[in-house]
mmCIF file of C-alpha atoms and ligand atoms in Angstrom:
data_model
loop_
_atom_site.group_PDB
_atom_site.id
_atom_site.type_symbol
_atom_site.label_atom_id
_atom_site.label_comp_id
_atom_site.label_asym_id
_atom_site.label_seq_id
_atom_site.Cartn_x
_atom_site.Cartn_y
_atom_site.Cartn_z
ATOM 1 C CA MET A 20 -29.378 -80.390 -8.200
ATOM 2 C CA SER A 21 -29.973 -77.587 -5.948
ATOM 3 C CA SER A 22 -27.166 -75.640 -4.393
ATOM 4 C CA SER A 23 -26.972 -74.850 -0.297
ATOM 5 C CA ALA A 24 -27.601 -71.174 -1.288
ATOM 6 C CA GLN A 25 -31.172 -72.093 -2.402
ATOM 7 C CA LEU A 26 -32.171 -74.057 0.772
ATOM 8 C CA PRO A 27 -34.935 -72.503 3.215
ATOM 9 C CA ARG A 28 -33.209 -70.438 5.552
ATOM 10 C CA ARG A 29 -32.580 -71.684 9.168
ATOM 11 C CA CYS A 30 -30.235 -69.549 10.708
ATOM 12 C CA TRP A 31 -28.855 -66.459 8.456
ATOM 13 C CA VAL A 32 -27.577 -62.870 8.630
ATOM 14 C CA GLU A 33 -28.974 -59.881 6.788
ATOM 15 C CA ILE A 34 -26.814 -57.227 5.617
ATOM 16 C CA ASP A 35 -28.338 -53.910 4.747
ATOM 17 C CA LEU A 36 -26.096 -52.441 2.382
ATOM 18 C CA ALA A 37 -28.239 -49.283 1.820
ATOM 19 C CA ALA A 38 -28.179 -48.520 5.704
ATOM 20 C CA LEU A 39 -24.182 -48.752 5.443
ATOM 21 C CA GLU A 40 -24.224 -46.190 2.349
ATOM 22 C CA ARG A 41 -26.371 -43.826 4.513
ATOM 23 C CA ASN A 42 -24.624 -44.205 7.526
ATOM 24 C CA LEU A 43 -21.163 -43.357 5.825
ATOM 25 C CA LYS A 44 -22.827 -40.353 4.505
ATOM 26 C CA LEU A 45 -24.375 -39.400 7.807
ATOM 27 C CA ILE A 46 -20.736 -39.885 9.188
ATOM 28 C CA ARG A 47 -19.087 -37.832 6.875
ATOM 29 C CA ALA A 48 -21.951 -34.817 7.023
ATOM 30 C CA SER A 49 -20.706 -34.741 10.786
ATOM 31 C CA LEU A 50 -17.037 -34.271 10.250
ATOM 32 C CA PRO A 51 -15.595 -31.053 8.198
ATOM 33 C CA PRO A 52 -15.096 -31.581 4.472
ATOM 34 C CA ARG A 53 -11.495 -31.684 4.296
ATOM 35 C CA ILE A 54 -11.485 -34.852 6.788
ATOM 36 C CA LYS A 55 -10.833 -38.073 4.935
ATOM 37 C CA TYR A 56 -12.746 -41.143 5.506
ATOM 38 C CA VAL A 57 -10.702 -44.571 6.329
ATOM 39 C CA ALA A 58 -13.181 -47.271 6.315
ATOM 40 C CA VAL A 59 -12.069 -50.001 8.723
ATOM 41 C CA VAL A 60 -13.052 -53.324 7.055
ATOM 42 C CA LYS A 61 -10.686 -55.640 8.772
ATOM 43 C CA ALA A 62 -11.946 -59.101 10.199
ATOM 44 C CA ASP A 63 -14.361 -59.703 7.033
ATOM 45 C CA ALA A 64 -15.513 -56.150 7.212
ATOM 46 C CA TYR A 65 -16.490 -57.028 10.903
ATOM 47 C CA GLY A 66 -18.381 -59.986 9.884
ATOM 48 C CA HIS A 67 -20.313 -58.133 7.644
ATOM 49 C CA GLY A 68 -18.526 -59.552 4.259
ATOM 50 C CA LEU A 69 -15.520 -57.536 2.786
ATOM 51 C CA PRO A 70 -16.168 -57.873 -0.762
ATOM 52 C CA GLN A 71 -19.975 -56.656 -0.749
ATOM 53 C CA VAL A 72 -19.065 -53.953 2.182
ATOM 54 C CA ALA A 73 -16.018 -52.850 0.439
ATOM 55 C CA ALA A 74 -17.612 -52.533 -2.883
ATOM 56 C CA ARG A 75 -20.394 -50.591 -1.259
ATOM 57 C CA LEU A 76 -18.152 -48.362 0.414
ATOM 58 C CA MET A 77 -16.474 -47.440 -2.696
ATOM 59 C CA HIS A 78 -19.585 -46.284 -4.251
ATOM 60 C CA ALA A 79 -20.467 -44.281 -1.061
ATOM 61 C CA GLY A 80 -17.097 -42.579 -1.295
ATOM 62 C CA ALA A 81 -14.760 -43.960 1.322
ATOM 63 C CA ASP A 82 -11.082 -42.610 0.717
ATOM 64 C CA LEU A 83 -9.402 -45.201 1.853
ATOM 65 C CA PHE A 84 -9.326 -48.947 3.669
ATOM 66 C CA GLY A 85 -8.053 -50.248 6.739
ATOM 67 C CA VAL A 86 -7.476 -54.084 6.495
ATOM 68 C CA ALA A 87 -5.468 -56.394 8.989
ATOM 69 C CA ASN A 88 -3.657 -58.284 6.675
ATOM 70 C CA ILE A 89 -2.575 -59.044 2.859
ATOM 71 C CA ALA A 90 -5.515 -61.436 1.996
ATOM 72 C CA GLU A 91 -7.849 -58.668 2.868
ATOM 73 C CA ALA A 92 -5.924 -56.421 0.845
ATOM 74 C CA MET A 93 -6.076 -58.815 -1.918
ATOM 75 C CA THR A 94 -9.807 -58.861 -1.564
ATOM 76 C CA ILE A 95 -10.063 -54.941 -2.140
ATOM 77 C CA ARG A 96 -7.410 -55.249 -5.141
ATOM 78 C CA GLU A 97 -9.865 -57.648 -6.929
ATOM 79 C CA LEU A 98 -12.321 -54.678 -6.589
ATOM 80 C CA SER A 99 -9.914 -51.815 -7.512
ATOM 81 C CA THR A 100 -6.624 -51.698 -8.479
ATOM 82 C CA ASP A 101 -5.707 -48.502 -7.178
ATOM 83 C CA TRP A 102 -8.098 -47.926 -4.243
ATOM 84 C CA PRO A 103 -5.828 -47.104 -1.413
ATOM 85 C CA VAL A 104 -5.090 -49.440 1.364
ATOM 86 C CA LEU A 105 -3.533 -49.100 4.779
ATOM 87 C CA LEU A 106 -2.455 -52.696 6.384
ATOM 88 C CA LEU A 107 -3.234 -52.028 10.222
ATOM 89 C CA SER A 108 -1.425 -54.991 11.313
ATOM 90 C CA PRO A 109 2.311 -55.887 11.435
ATOM 91 C CA VAL A 110 3.593 -57.276 8.025
ATOM 92 C CA LEU A 111 5.590 -60.561 8.291
ATOM 93 C CA PRO A 112 8.603 -60.663 6.232
ATOM 94 C CA ASP A 113 7.705 -63.286 4.123
ATOM 95 C CA GLU A 114 4.588 -61.074 3.147
ATOM 96 C CA ASP A 115 6.926 -57.783 2.477
ATOM 97 C CA ARG A 116 7.016 -58.382 -1.233
ATOM 98 C CA TYR A 117 3.406 -58.039 -1.303
ATOM 99 C CA LEU A 118 3.470 -54.313 -0.376
ATOM 100 C CA ALA A 119 4.964 -53.646 -4.102
ATOM 101 C CA GLU A 120 3.024 -56.160 -5.509
ATOM 102 C CA PHE A 121 -0.375 -54.964 -4.600
ATOM 103 C CA ASP A 122 0.323 -51.498 -3.704
ATOM 104 C CA LEU A 123 -0.187 -51.189 -0.328
ATOM 105 C CA ALA A 124 0.461 -48.772 2.684
ATOM 106 C CA ALA A 125 2.160 -50.247 5.435
ATOM 107 C CA THR A 126 2.040 -49.417 9.164
ATOM 108 C CA VAL A 127 5.620 -48.592 10.441
ATOM 109 C CA SER A 128 6.460 -49.077 14.054
ATOM 110 C CA SER A 129 10.344 -49.928 14.076
ATOM 111 C CA PRO A 130 13.829 -49.408 12.348
ATOM 112 C CA ASP A 131 13.425 -53.210 10.993
ATOM 113 C CA GLU A 132 10.341 -52.359 9.066
ATOM 114 C CA VAL A 133 11.901 -49.354 7.777
ATOM 115 C CA ARG A 134 14.797 -50.928 6.654
ATOM 116 C CA ARG A 135 12.540 -53.967 5.142
ATOM 117 C CA PHE A 136 10.106 -52.098 2.980
ATOM 118 C CA ASP A 137 12.809 -49.713 1.870
ATOM 119 C CA ALA A 138 14.713 -52.731 0.476
ATOM 120 C CA ILE A 139 11.435 -53.756 -1.350
ATOM 121 C CA GLY A 140 10.662 -50.246 -2.423
ATOM 122 C CA ARG A 141 14.066 -49.934 -3.803
ATOM 123 C CA ALA A 142 13.880 -53.346 -5.526
ATOM 124 C CA ALA A 143 10.472 -52.308 -7.357
ATOM 125 C CA GLY A 144 11.937 -49.067 -8.405
ATOM 126 C CA ARG A 145 8.606 -47.381 -6.686
ATOM 127 C CA PRO A 146 8.519 -46.087 -3.238
ATOM 128 C CA ILE A 147 6.357 -48.111 -0.517
ATOM 129 C CA ALA A 148 3.905 -45.801 0.816
ATOM 130 C CA VAL A 149 4.064 -46.112 4.935
ATOM 131 C CA HIS A 150 2.090 -44.485 7.774
ATOM 132 C CA LEU A 151 4.093 -43.957 10.821
ATOM 133 C CA LYS A 152 2.383 -45.239 14.003
ATOM 134 C CA ILE A 153 3.154 -43.572 17.343
ATOM 135 C CA ASP A 154 2.502 -45.439 20.367
ATOM 136 C CA THR A 155 0.785 -42.710 22.819
ATOM 137 C CA GLY A 156 -0.797 -45.491 25.249
ATOM 138 C CA MET A 157 -2.194 -48.484 23.505
ATOM 139 C CA GLY A 158 1.033 -50.430 23.980
ATOM 140 C CA ARG A 159 0.316 -52.544 20.710
ATOM 141 C CA LEU A 160 1.930 -51.326 17.319
ATOM 142 C CA GLY A 161 3.396 -48.080 16.986
ATOM 143 C CA VAL A 162 6.841 -46.577 18.130
ATOM 144 C CA TRP A 163 6.881 -45.359 21.633
ATOM 145 C CA HIS A 164 6.405 -41.746 21.418
ATOM 146 C CA PRO A 165 9.967 -40.542 22.377
ATOM 147 C CA GLY A 166 11.186 -42.424 19.433
ATOM 148 C CA ALA A 167 9.201 -41.118 16.800
ATOM 149 C CA ARG A 168 11.631 -38.033 15.688
ATOM 150 C CA ALA A 169 14.315 -40.994 15.073
ATOM 151 C CA LEU A 170 11.891 -42.980 12.969
ATOM 152 C CA TYR A 171 10.283 -40.346 11.303
ATOM 153 C CA ASP A 172 13.857 -39.386 10.031
ATOM 154 C CA ALA A 173 14.861 -42.802 9.255
ATOM 155 C CA ILE A 174 11.713 -43.171 6.833
ATOM 156 C CA ILE A 175 12.412 -39.432 5.199
ATOM 157 C CA ALA A 176 15.798 -40.634 4.303
ATOM 158 C CA ALA A 177 14.652 -43.778 2.699
ATOM 159 C CA PRO A 178 14.332 -43.713 -1.008
ATOM 160 C CA GLY A 179 12.298 -46.665 -1.207
ATOM 161 C CA LEU A 180 9.457 -45.358 1.170
ATOM 162 C CA HIS A 181 7.039 -42.355 0.778
ATOM 163 C CA LEU A 182 5.705 -41.119 4.022
ATOM 164 C CA ALA A 183 1.661 -41.125 3.566
ATOM 165 C CA GLY A 184 0.570 -40.502 7.027
ATOM 166 C CA VAL A 185 1.253 -40.058 10.722
ATOM 167 C CA PHE A 186 -1.056 -41.715 13.290
ATOM 168 C CA THR A 187 -1.902 -43.084 16.815
ATOM 169 C CA HIS A 188 -4.476 -45.292 18.205
ATOM 170 C CA PHE A 189 -6.675 -44.636 21.331
ATOM 171 C CA SER A 190 -6.838 -47.409 23.975
ATOM 172 C CA SER A 191 -9.884 -46.434 25.992
ATOM 173 C CA ALA A 192 -12.012 -43.779 23.575
ATOM 174 C CA ASP A 193 -15.179 -45.418 24.706
ATOM 175 C CA GLU A 194 -14.567 -45.145 28.372
ATOM 176 C CA ASP A 195 -11.833 -42.949 29.410
ATOM 177 C CA PRO A 196 -12.077 -39.326 27.963
ATOM 178 C CA ALA A 197 -9.244 -38.096 30.271
ATOM 179 C CA PHE A 198 -6.847 -40.624 29.057
ATOM 180 C CA THR A 199 -7.931 -40.031 25.306
ATOM 181 C CA ALA A 200 -7.270 -36.359 25.823
ATOM 182 C CA GLU A 201 -3.825 -37.124 27.295
ATOM 183 C CA GLN A 202 -3.112 -39.487 24.307
ATOM 184 C CA ARG A 203 -4.084 -36.775 22.006
ATOM 185 C CA ARG A 204 -2.186 -34.468 23.788
ATOM 186 C CA ILE A 205 0.916 -36.466 23.853
ATOM 187 C CA PHE A 206 0.251 -37.088 19.928
ATOM 188 C CA LEU A 207 0.427 -33.627 19.052
ATOM 189 C CA ALA A 208 3.401 -32.844 20.714
ATOM 190 C CA THR A 209 5.185 -35.517 19.093
ATOM 191 C CA LEU A 210 3.886 -34.265 15.649
ATOM 192 C CA ALA A 211 5.439 -30.610 16.668
ATOM 193 C CA THR A 212 9.125 -32.499 17.164
ATOM 194 C CA LEU A 213 8.725 -33.932 13.480
ATOM 195 C CA PRO A 214 10.641 -31.423 11.145
ATOM 196 C CA GLY A 215 8.722 -30.278 7.835
ATOM 197 C CA LEU A 216 5.618 -32.391 8.688
ATOM 198 C CA SER A 217 3.259 -29.365 7.786
ATOM 199 C CA ASP A 218 5.006 -29.000 4.491
ATOM 200 C CA ARG A 219 4.164 -32.818 3.522
ATOM 201 C CA ASN A 220 0.963 -33.802 2.043
ATOM 202 C CA ILE A 221 -0.012 -36.713 4.317
ATOM 203 C CA LEU A 222 -2.743 -37.847 6.225
ATOM 204 C CA ILE A 223 -2.628 -37.471 10.209
ATOM 205 C CA HIS A 224 -5.278 -39.672 11.951
ATOM 206 C CA ALA A 225 -6.163 -40.629 15.583
ATOM 207 C CA ASP A 226 -10.161 -41.037 15.828
ATOM 208 C CA ASN A 227 -11.829 -44.287 15.445
ATOM 209 C CA SER A 228 -15.390 -44.608 16.167
ATOM 210 C CA ALA A 229 -15.543 -43.525 19.998
ATOM 211 C CA GLY A 230 -12.774 -41.070 19.345
ATOM 212 C CA LEU A 231 -14.799 -39.037 17.162
ATOM 213 C CA GLU A 232 -16.948 -37.817 20.221
ATOM 214 C CA THR A 233 -13.837 -36.370 21.695
ATOM 215 C CA THR A 234 -12.291 -34.575 18.656
ATOM 216 C CA PRO A 235 -11.635 -30.992 19.754
ATOM 217 C CA GLY A 236 -11.521 -29.935 15.891
ATOM 218 C CA GLU A 237 -7.756 -29.663 15.939
ATOM 219 C CA SER A 238 -6.829 -28.713 12.617
ATOM 220 C CA VAL A 239 -3.982 -30.691 12.153
ATOM 221 C CA PHE A 240 -6.154 -33.902 11.874
ATOM 222 C CA ASN A 241 -7.459 -34.646 8.409
ATOM 223 C CA ALA A 242 -8.614 -38.283 8.399
ATOM 224 C CA VAL A 243 -10.571 -40.598 10.656
ATOM 225 C CA ARG A 244 -10.682 -44.314 10.875
ATOM 226 C CA VAL A 245 -14.165 -45.435 11.040
ATOM 227 C CA GLY A 246 -15.008 -49.154 12.087
ATOM 228 C CA LEU A 247 -17.991 -50.031 14.407
ATOM 229 C CA LEU A 248 -19.963 -46.778 13.638
ATOM 230 C CA GLN A 249 -20.449 -47.236 9.872
ATOM 231 C CA PHE A 250 -22.251 -50.495 10.702
ATOM 232 C CA GLY A 251 -24.701 -48.565 12.758
ATOM 233 C CA ILE A 252 -23.515 -49.705 16.114
ATOM 234 C CA LEU A 253 -22.646 -46.766 18.716
ATOM 235 C CA PRO A 254 -19.538 -47.665 20.593
ATOM 236 C CA HIS A 255 -21.038 -47.061 24.087
ATOM 237 C CA PRO A 256 -24.735 -46.440 24.812
ATOM 238 C CA HIS A 257 -24.714 -42.925 25.719
ATOM 239 C CA SER A 258 -22.679 -41.940 22.641
ATOM 240 C CA LEU A 259 -22.462 -38.180 22.018
ATOM 241 C CA LEU A 260 -22.691 -39.883 18.465
ATOM 242 C CA ALA A 261 -26.059 -41.000 19.016
ATOM 243 C CA ARG A 262 -27.364 -37.783 17.542
ATOM 244 C CA THR A 263 -25.659 -39.056 13.973
ATOM 245 C CA ARG A 264 -28.565 -41.450 14.111
ATOM 246 C CA THR A 265 -26.841 -44.261 11.745
ATOM 247 C CA GLU A 266 -28.613 -47.598 11.755
ATOM 248 C CA PRO A 267 -27.800 -51.358 12.320
ATOM 249 C CA VAL A 268 -26.507 -52.820 8.776
ATOM 250 C CA PHE A 269 -26.497 -56.218 10.503
ATOM 251 C CA SER A 270 -29.278 -58.591 12.029
ATOM 252 C CA PHE A 271 -29.226 -62.208 13.024
ATOM 253 C CA HIS A 272 -32.177 -64.324 12.431
ATOM 254 C CA THR A 273 -33.419 -67.944 13.090
ATOM 255 C CA ARG A 274 -36.365 -70.038 13.033
ATOM 256 C CA VAL A 275 -38.618 -72.088 15.392
ATOM 257 C CA GLY A 276 -37.713 -76.128 14.679
ATOM 258 C CA LEU A 277 -40.271 -77.553 17.330
ATOM 259 C CA VAL A 278 -43.013 -76.382 19.852
ATOM 260 C CA LYS A 279 -44.040 -78.634 22.744
ATOM 261 C CA THR A 280 -45.595 -78.245 26.040
ATOM 262 C CA LEU A 281 -43.378 -79.614 29.237
ATOM 263 C CA PRO A 282 -44.658 -79.765 32.785
ATOM 264 C CA SER A 283 -43.488 -77.407 35.664
ATOM 265 C CA GLY A 284 -40.151 -79.020 37.071
ATOM 266 C CA THR A 285 -38.703 -80.364 33.995
ATOM 267 C CA SER A 286 -35.044 -79.483 33.573
ATOM 268 C CA ILE A 287 -34.060 -77.937 30.223
ATOM 269 C CA SER A 288 -30.798 -78.629 28.127
ATOM 270 C CA TYR A 289 -27.311 -79.870 29.132
ATOM 271 C CA GLY A 290 -26.300 -79.840 32.748
ATOM 272 C CA ARG A 291 -29.801 -79.270 33.782
ATOM 273 C CA THR A 292 -29.199 -75.607 34.985
ATOM 274 C CA GLN A 293 -32.716 -74.628 34.619
ATOM 275 C CA HIS A 294 -35.876 -76.356 35.660
ATOM 276 C CA LEU A 295 -39.430 -75.190 34.692
ATOM 277 C CA THR A 296 -41.263 -72.990 37.367
ATOM 278 C CA ARG A 297 -44.624 -73.629 35.814
ATOM 279 C CA ASP A 298 -46.315 -75.718 33.028
ATOM 280 C CA SER A 299 -44.665 -74.064 29.753
ATOM 281 C CA ARG A 300 -44.980 -74.009 26.127
ATOM 282 C CA ILE A 301 -41.106 -74.160 24.728
ATOM 283 C CA ALA A 302 -39.936 -73.607 21.375
ATOM 284 C CA VAL A 303 -36.477 -75.303 19.929
ATOM 285 C CA LEU A 304 -34.737 -72.805 17.933
ATOM 286 C CA THR A 305 -32.729 -74.071 14.479
ATOM 287 C CA ALA A 306 -29.568 -71.989 15.996
ATOM 288 C CA GLY A 307 -26.833 -72.754 18.594
ATOM 289 C CA TYR A 308 -23.205 -71.773 19.340
ATOM 290 C CA GLY A 309 -22.372 -73.649 16.317
ATOM 291 C CA ASP A 310 -23.937 -70.296 14.451
ATOM 292 C CA GLY A 311 -22.635 -67.802 16.912
ATOM 293 C CA LEU A 312 -25.095 -68.041 19.805
ATOM 294 C CA ALA A 313 -22.806 -67.704 22.489
ATOM 295 C CA ARG A 314 -22.828 -70.415 25.397
ATOM 296 C CA ALA A 315 -21.809 -67.889 27.744
ATOM 297 C CA SER A 316 -25.444 -66.036 27.402
ATOM 298 C CA SER A 317 -27.325 -68.884 28.529
ATOM 299 C CA GLY A 318 -29.801 -67.721 31.218
ATOM 300 C CA GLN A 319 -29.293 -64.403 30.257
ATOM 301 C CA ALA A 320 -30.321 -64.279 26.615
ATOM 302 C CA SER A 321 -33.658 -63.574 24.824
ATOM 303 C CA VAL A 322 -35.076 -63.641 21.237
ATOM 304 C CA LEU A 323 -37.862 -62.117 19.622
ATOM 305 C CA ILE A 324 -40.906 -64.183 18.431
ATOM 306 C CA SER A 325 -44.026 -62.483 17.098
ATOM 307 C CA GLY A 326 -42.594 -59.545 18.550
ATOM 308 C CA ARG A 327 -42.265 -60.660 22.089
ATOM 309 C CA ARG A 328 -39.281 -61.237 24.032
ATOM 310 C CA CYS A 329 -38.764 -64.621 24.942
ATOM 311 C CA ALA A 330 -36.262 -66.092 27.446
ATOM 312 C CA VAL A 331 -33.528 -68.527 26.750
ATOM 313 C CA LEU A 332 -34.037 -71.780 28.826
ATOM 314 C CA GLY A 333 -31.290 -73.832 29.847
ATOM 315 C CA ARG A 334 -27.854 -73.973 28.014
ATOM 316 C CA ILE A 335 -27.568 -72.724 24.659
ATOM 317 C CA THR A 336 -26.688 -75.958 22.405
ATOM 318 C CA MET A 337 -24.392 -76.256 19.253
ATOM 319 C CA ASP A 338 -27.549 -76.562 16.661
ATOM 320 C CA GLN A 339 -30.383 -75.913 18.847
ATOM 321 C CA THR A 340 -31.611 -73.336 21.490
ATOM 322 C CA MET A 341 -34.695 -73.749 23.902
ATOM 323 C CA VAL A 342 -36.908 -70.535 24.643
ATOM 324 C CA ASP A 343 -40.039 -69.892 26.512
ATOM 325 C CA VAL A 344 -43.008 -69.238 24.493
ATOM 326 C CA THR A 345 -45.648 -69.545 27.139
ATOM 327 C CA ASP A 346 -46.677 -66.025 26.998
ATOM 328 C CA VAL A 347 -46.809 -65.334 23.140
ATOM 329 C CA PRO A 348 -50.072 -65.057 22.303
ATOM 330 C CA GLY A 349 -51.538 -67.333 19.509
ATOM 331 C CA GLU A 350 -49.792 -69.865 18.098
ATOM 332 C CA VAL A 351 -46.230 -70.432 17.700
ATOM 333 C CA ALA A 352 -45.401 -72.927 14.896
ATOM 334 C CA CYS A 353 -42.784 -74.837 13.359
ATOM 335 C CA GLY A 354 -40.837 -72.626 10.759
ATOM 336 C CA ASP A 355 -41.825 -69.336 12.399
ATOM 337 C CA ALA A 356 -39.424 -66.401 12.092
ATOM 338 C CA VAL A 357 -37.016 -65.641 15.199
ATOM 339 C CA VAL A 358 -34.947 -62.563 15.617
ATOM 340 C CA LEU A 359 -31.963 -62.890 17.398
ATOM 341 C CA VAL A 360 -30.268 -59.293 16.839
ATOM 342 C CA GLY A 361 -32.304 -56.938 15.102
ATOM 343 C CA ARG A 362 -36.175 -55.488 15.022
ATOM 344 C CA GLN A 363 -39.306 -57.453 15.217
ATOM 345 C CA GLY A 364 -42.632 -55.066 15.048
ATOM 346 C CA GLN A 365 -42.093 -52.931 17.894
ATOM 347 C CA ALA A 366 -39.335 -54.697 19.993
ATOM 348 C CA GLU A 367 -35.823 -54.886 19.079
ATOM 349 C CA ILE A 368 -32.607 -56.548 20.466
ATOM 350 C CA SER A 369 -29.656 -54.282 19.953
ATOM 351 C CA ILE A 370 -26.236 -55.903 19.150
ATOM 352 C CA SER A 371 -24.887 -54.464 22.106
ATOM 353 C CA GLU A 372 -27.468 -56.064 24.440
ATOM 354 C CA PHE A 373 -26.992 -59.256 22.832
ATOM 355 C CA SER A 374 -23.139 -58.905 23.306
ATOM 356 C CA ALA A 375 -23.548 -57.832 27.123
ATOM 357 C CA TRP A 376 -25.585 -61.070 27.847
ATOM 358 C CA ALA A 377 -22.351 -62.730 26.944
ATOM 359 C CA ASP A 378 -19.933 -60.472 28.573
ATOM 360 C CA THR A 379 -18.694 -59.318 25.497
ATOM 361 C CA ILE A 380 -18.729 -56.645 22.874
ATOM 362 C CA ALA A 381 -20.359 -55.678 19.952
ATOM 363 C CA TRP A 382 -16.930 -56.311 17.901
ATOM 364 C CA GLU A 383 -16.611 -59.854 19.006
ATOM 365 C CA THR A 384 -19.893 -60.939 18.546
ATOM 366 C CA LEU A 385 -19.969 -59.517 14.991
ATOM 367 C CA CYS A 386 -16.709 -61.737 14.365
ATOM 368 C CA SER A 387 -17.994 -64.895 16.284
ATOM 369 C CA VAL A 388 -21.054 -65.525 13.652
ATOM 370 C CA THR A 389 -19.711 -68.809 12.301
ATOM 371 C CA LYS A 390 -19.128 -69.844 8.632
ATOM 372 C CA ARG A 391 -22.020 -72.165 8.210
ATOM 373 C CA VAL A 392 -24.404 -68.993 8.604
ATOM 374 C CA PRO A 393 -25.257 -67.504 5.349
ATOM 375 C CA ARG A 394 -25.171 -63.795 4.867
ATOM 376 C CA HIS A 395 -28.073 -62.182 2.649
ATOM 377 C CA TYR A 396 -27.563 -58.890 1.248
ATOM 378 C CA ARG A 397 -30.042 -56.098 0.935
ATOM 379 C CA THR A 398 -28.973 -53.581 -1.620
ATOM 380 C CA ALA A 399 -31.535 -51.312 -2.854
ATOM 381 C CA LEU A 400 -31.297 -47.478 -1.421
ATOM 382 C CA GLU A 401 -34.718 -46.634 -0.488
ATOM 383 C CA THR A 402 -36.124 -43.409 -1.896
HETATM 384 C C1 PLP B 515 -6.054 -49.253 14.487
HETATM 385 C C2 PLP B 515 -7.255 -49.270 14.244
HETATM 386 N N1 PLP B 515 -8.238 -48.096 13.971
HETATM 387 C C3 PLP B 515 -9.208 -48.014 14.026
HETATM 388 C C4 PLP B 515 -10.066 -48.914 14.196
HETATM 389 C C5 PLP B 515 -11.434 -48.639 14.223
HETATM 390 O O1 PLP B 515 -12.341 -48.613 15.334
HETATM 391 P P1 PLP B 515 -13.869 -48.638 15.677
HETATM 392 O O2 PLP B 515 -14.229 -49.751 15.518
HETATM 393 O O3 PLP B 515 -14.064 -48.714 17.019
HETATM 394 O O4 PLP B 515 -14.121 -47.666 14.734
HETATM 395 C C6 PLP B 515 -9.650 -50.285 14.677
HETATM 396 C C7 PLP B 515 -10.441 -51.146 15.244
HETATM 397 O O5 PLP B 515 -9.896 -52.039 16.025
HETATM 398 C C8 PLP B 515 -8.297 -50.131 14.768
HETATM 399 O O6 PLP B 515 -7.547 -51.321 15.111
#
């Protein structure tokens, strides 16, 4: 019996791992050599597939992986027993023991975490690596900056802990350079209050993809945490990082399931939100919100067929989406290829554009492609 993996494709994602490798190398080349590369691969590597992405990033030379939870960390451990892994989200009390079992670094924001992780390190007879997080204006994890000194002292005094890093996170690096500069200033001023910090061999990091643009090159920073950019997506359209020319790793595809002609005036799809204003050829695509085409983008979105943009008509439904192919030259036929995100001939739909149609961001779009959509991996490096 055939397995579902062998079935013809009707809605799928292509992941170009060779582009991912090139992207990491380009980003690295644009940074000073001393800067360590923390590859942020949480949420199934932004929907690209954690085991495949992490394996390729190991090959490409990522120094450390940032993940959200223990399950993601375990996936990395299945690939490597000792590649450094940092948990970027809080650890729950009943998860503490896995820090020792899988040799994971934890983010520390509170005295309670110091106490818990210290106990685990002592019991294991091997200190737990921790990164002290300082909240400089994100209002999420981290100790609020005036409390950093006390927490730092508590970590240094804890025999079950090993301070491996100090970091902060920018809340608006892609939209508010002035606030980002203020966060950076607060972080640097707070670091200056931590005694003996410069004698410690630790990672000091703040920048995510968008933060990289505002890095003024202070010598104190020696690591960056890169998520979106390594997947070839710029945090915003006018990004200075456009000069690094990273390439999209992700593309999203479906096919034509039916083509038919309908008379002017016919309403299309649920709720009758759109009526044809001319006699039209419409194509019914074999993908809908059950695959990750946001219903909110109904009335906004387009797709590529035969290298032409075709507007989505009416509401996107669970498994099918109607598009206008009246102006596509030549025959559009059942089975034809449709690009939802990516290139077809000279035409392109970027993930940022696709996301904007649904009033969302690329990060969320990547996490919204559903389980039933197979990921196909391109692995070869072009020569
Ligand atoms: C703490 C932290 N660092 C770094 C990143 C990577 O951000 P980006 O995808 O913008 O590079 C994230 C992503 O959400 C994050 O939460």
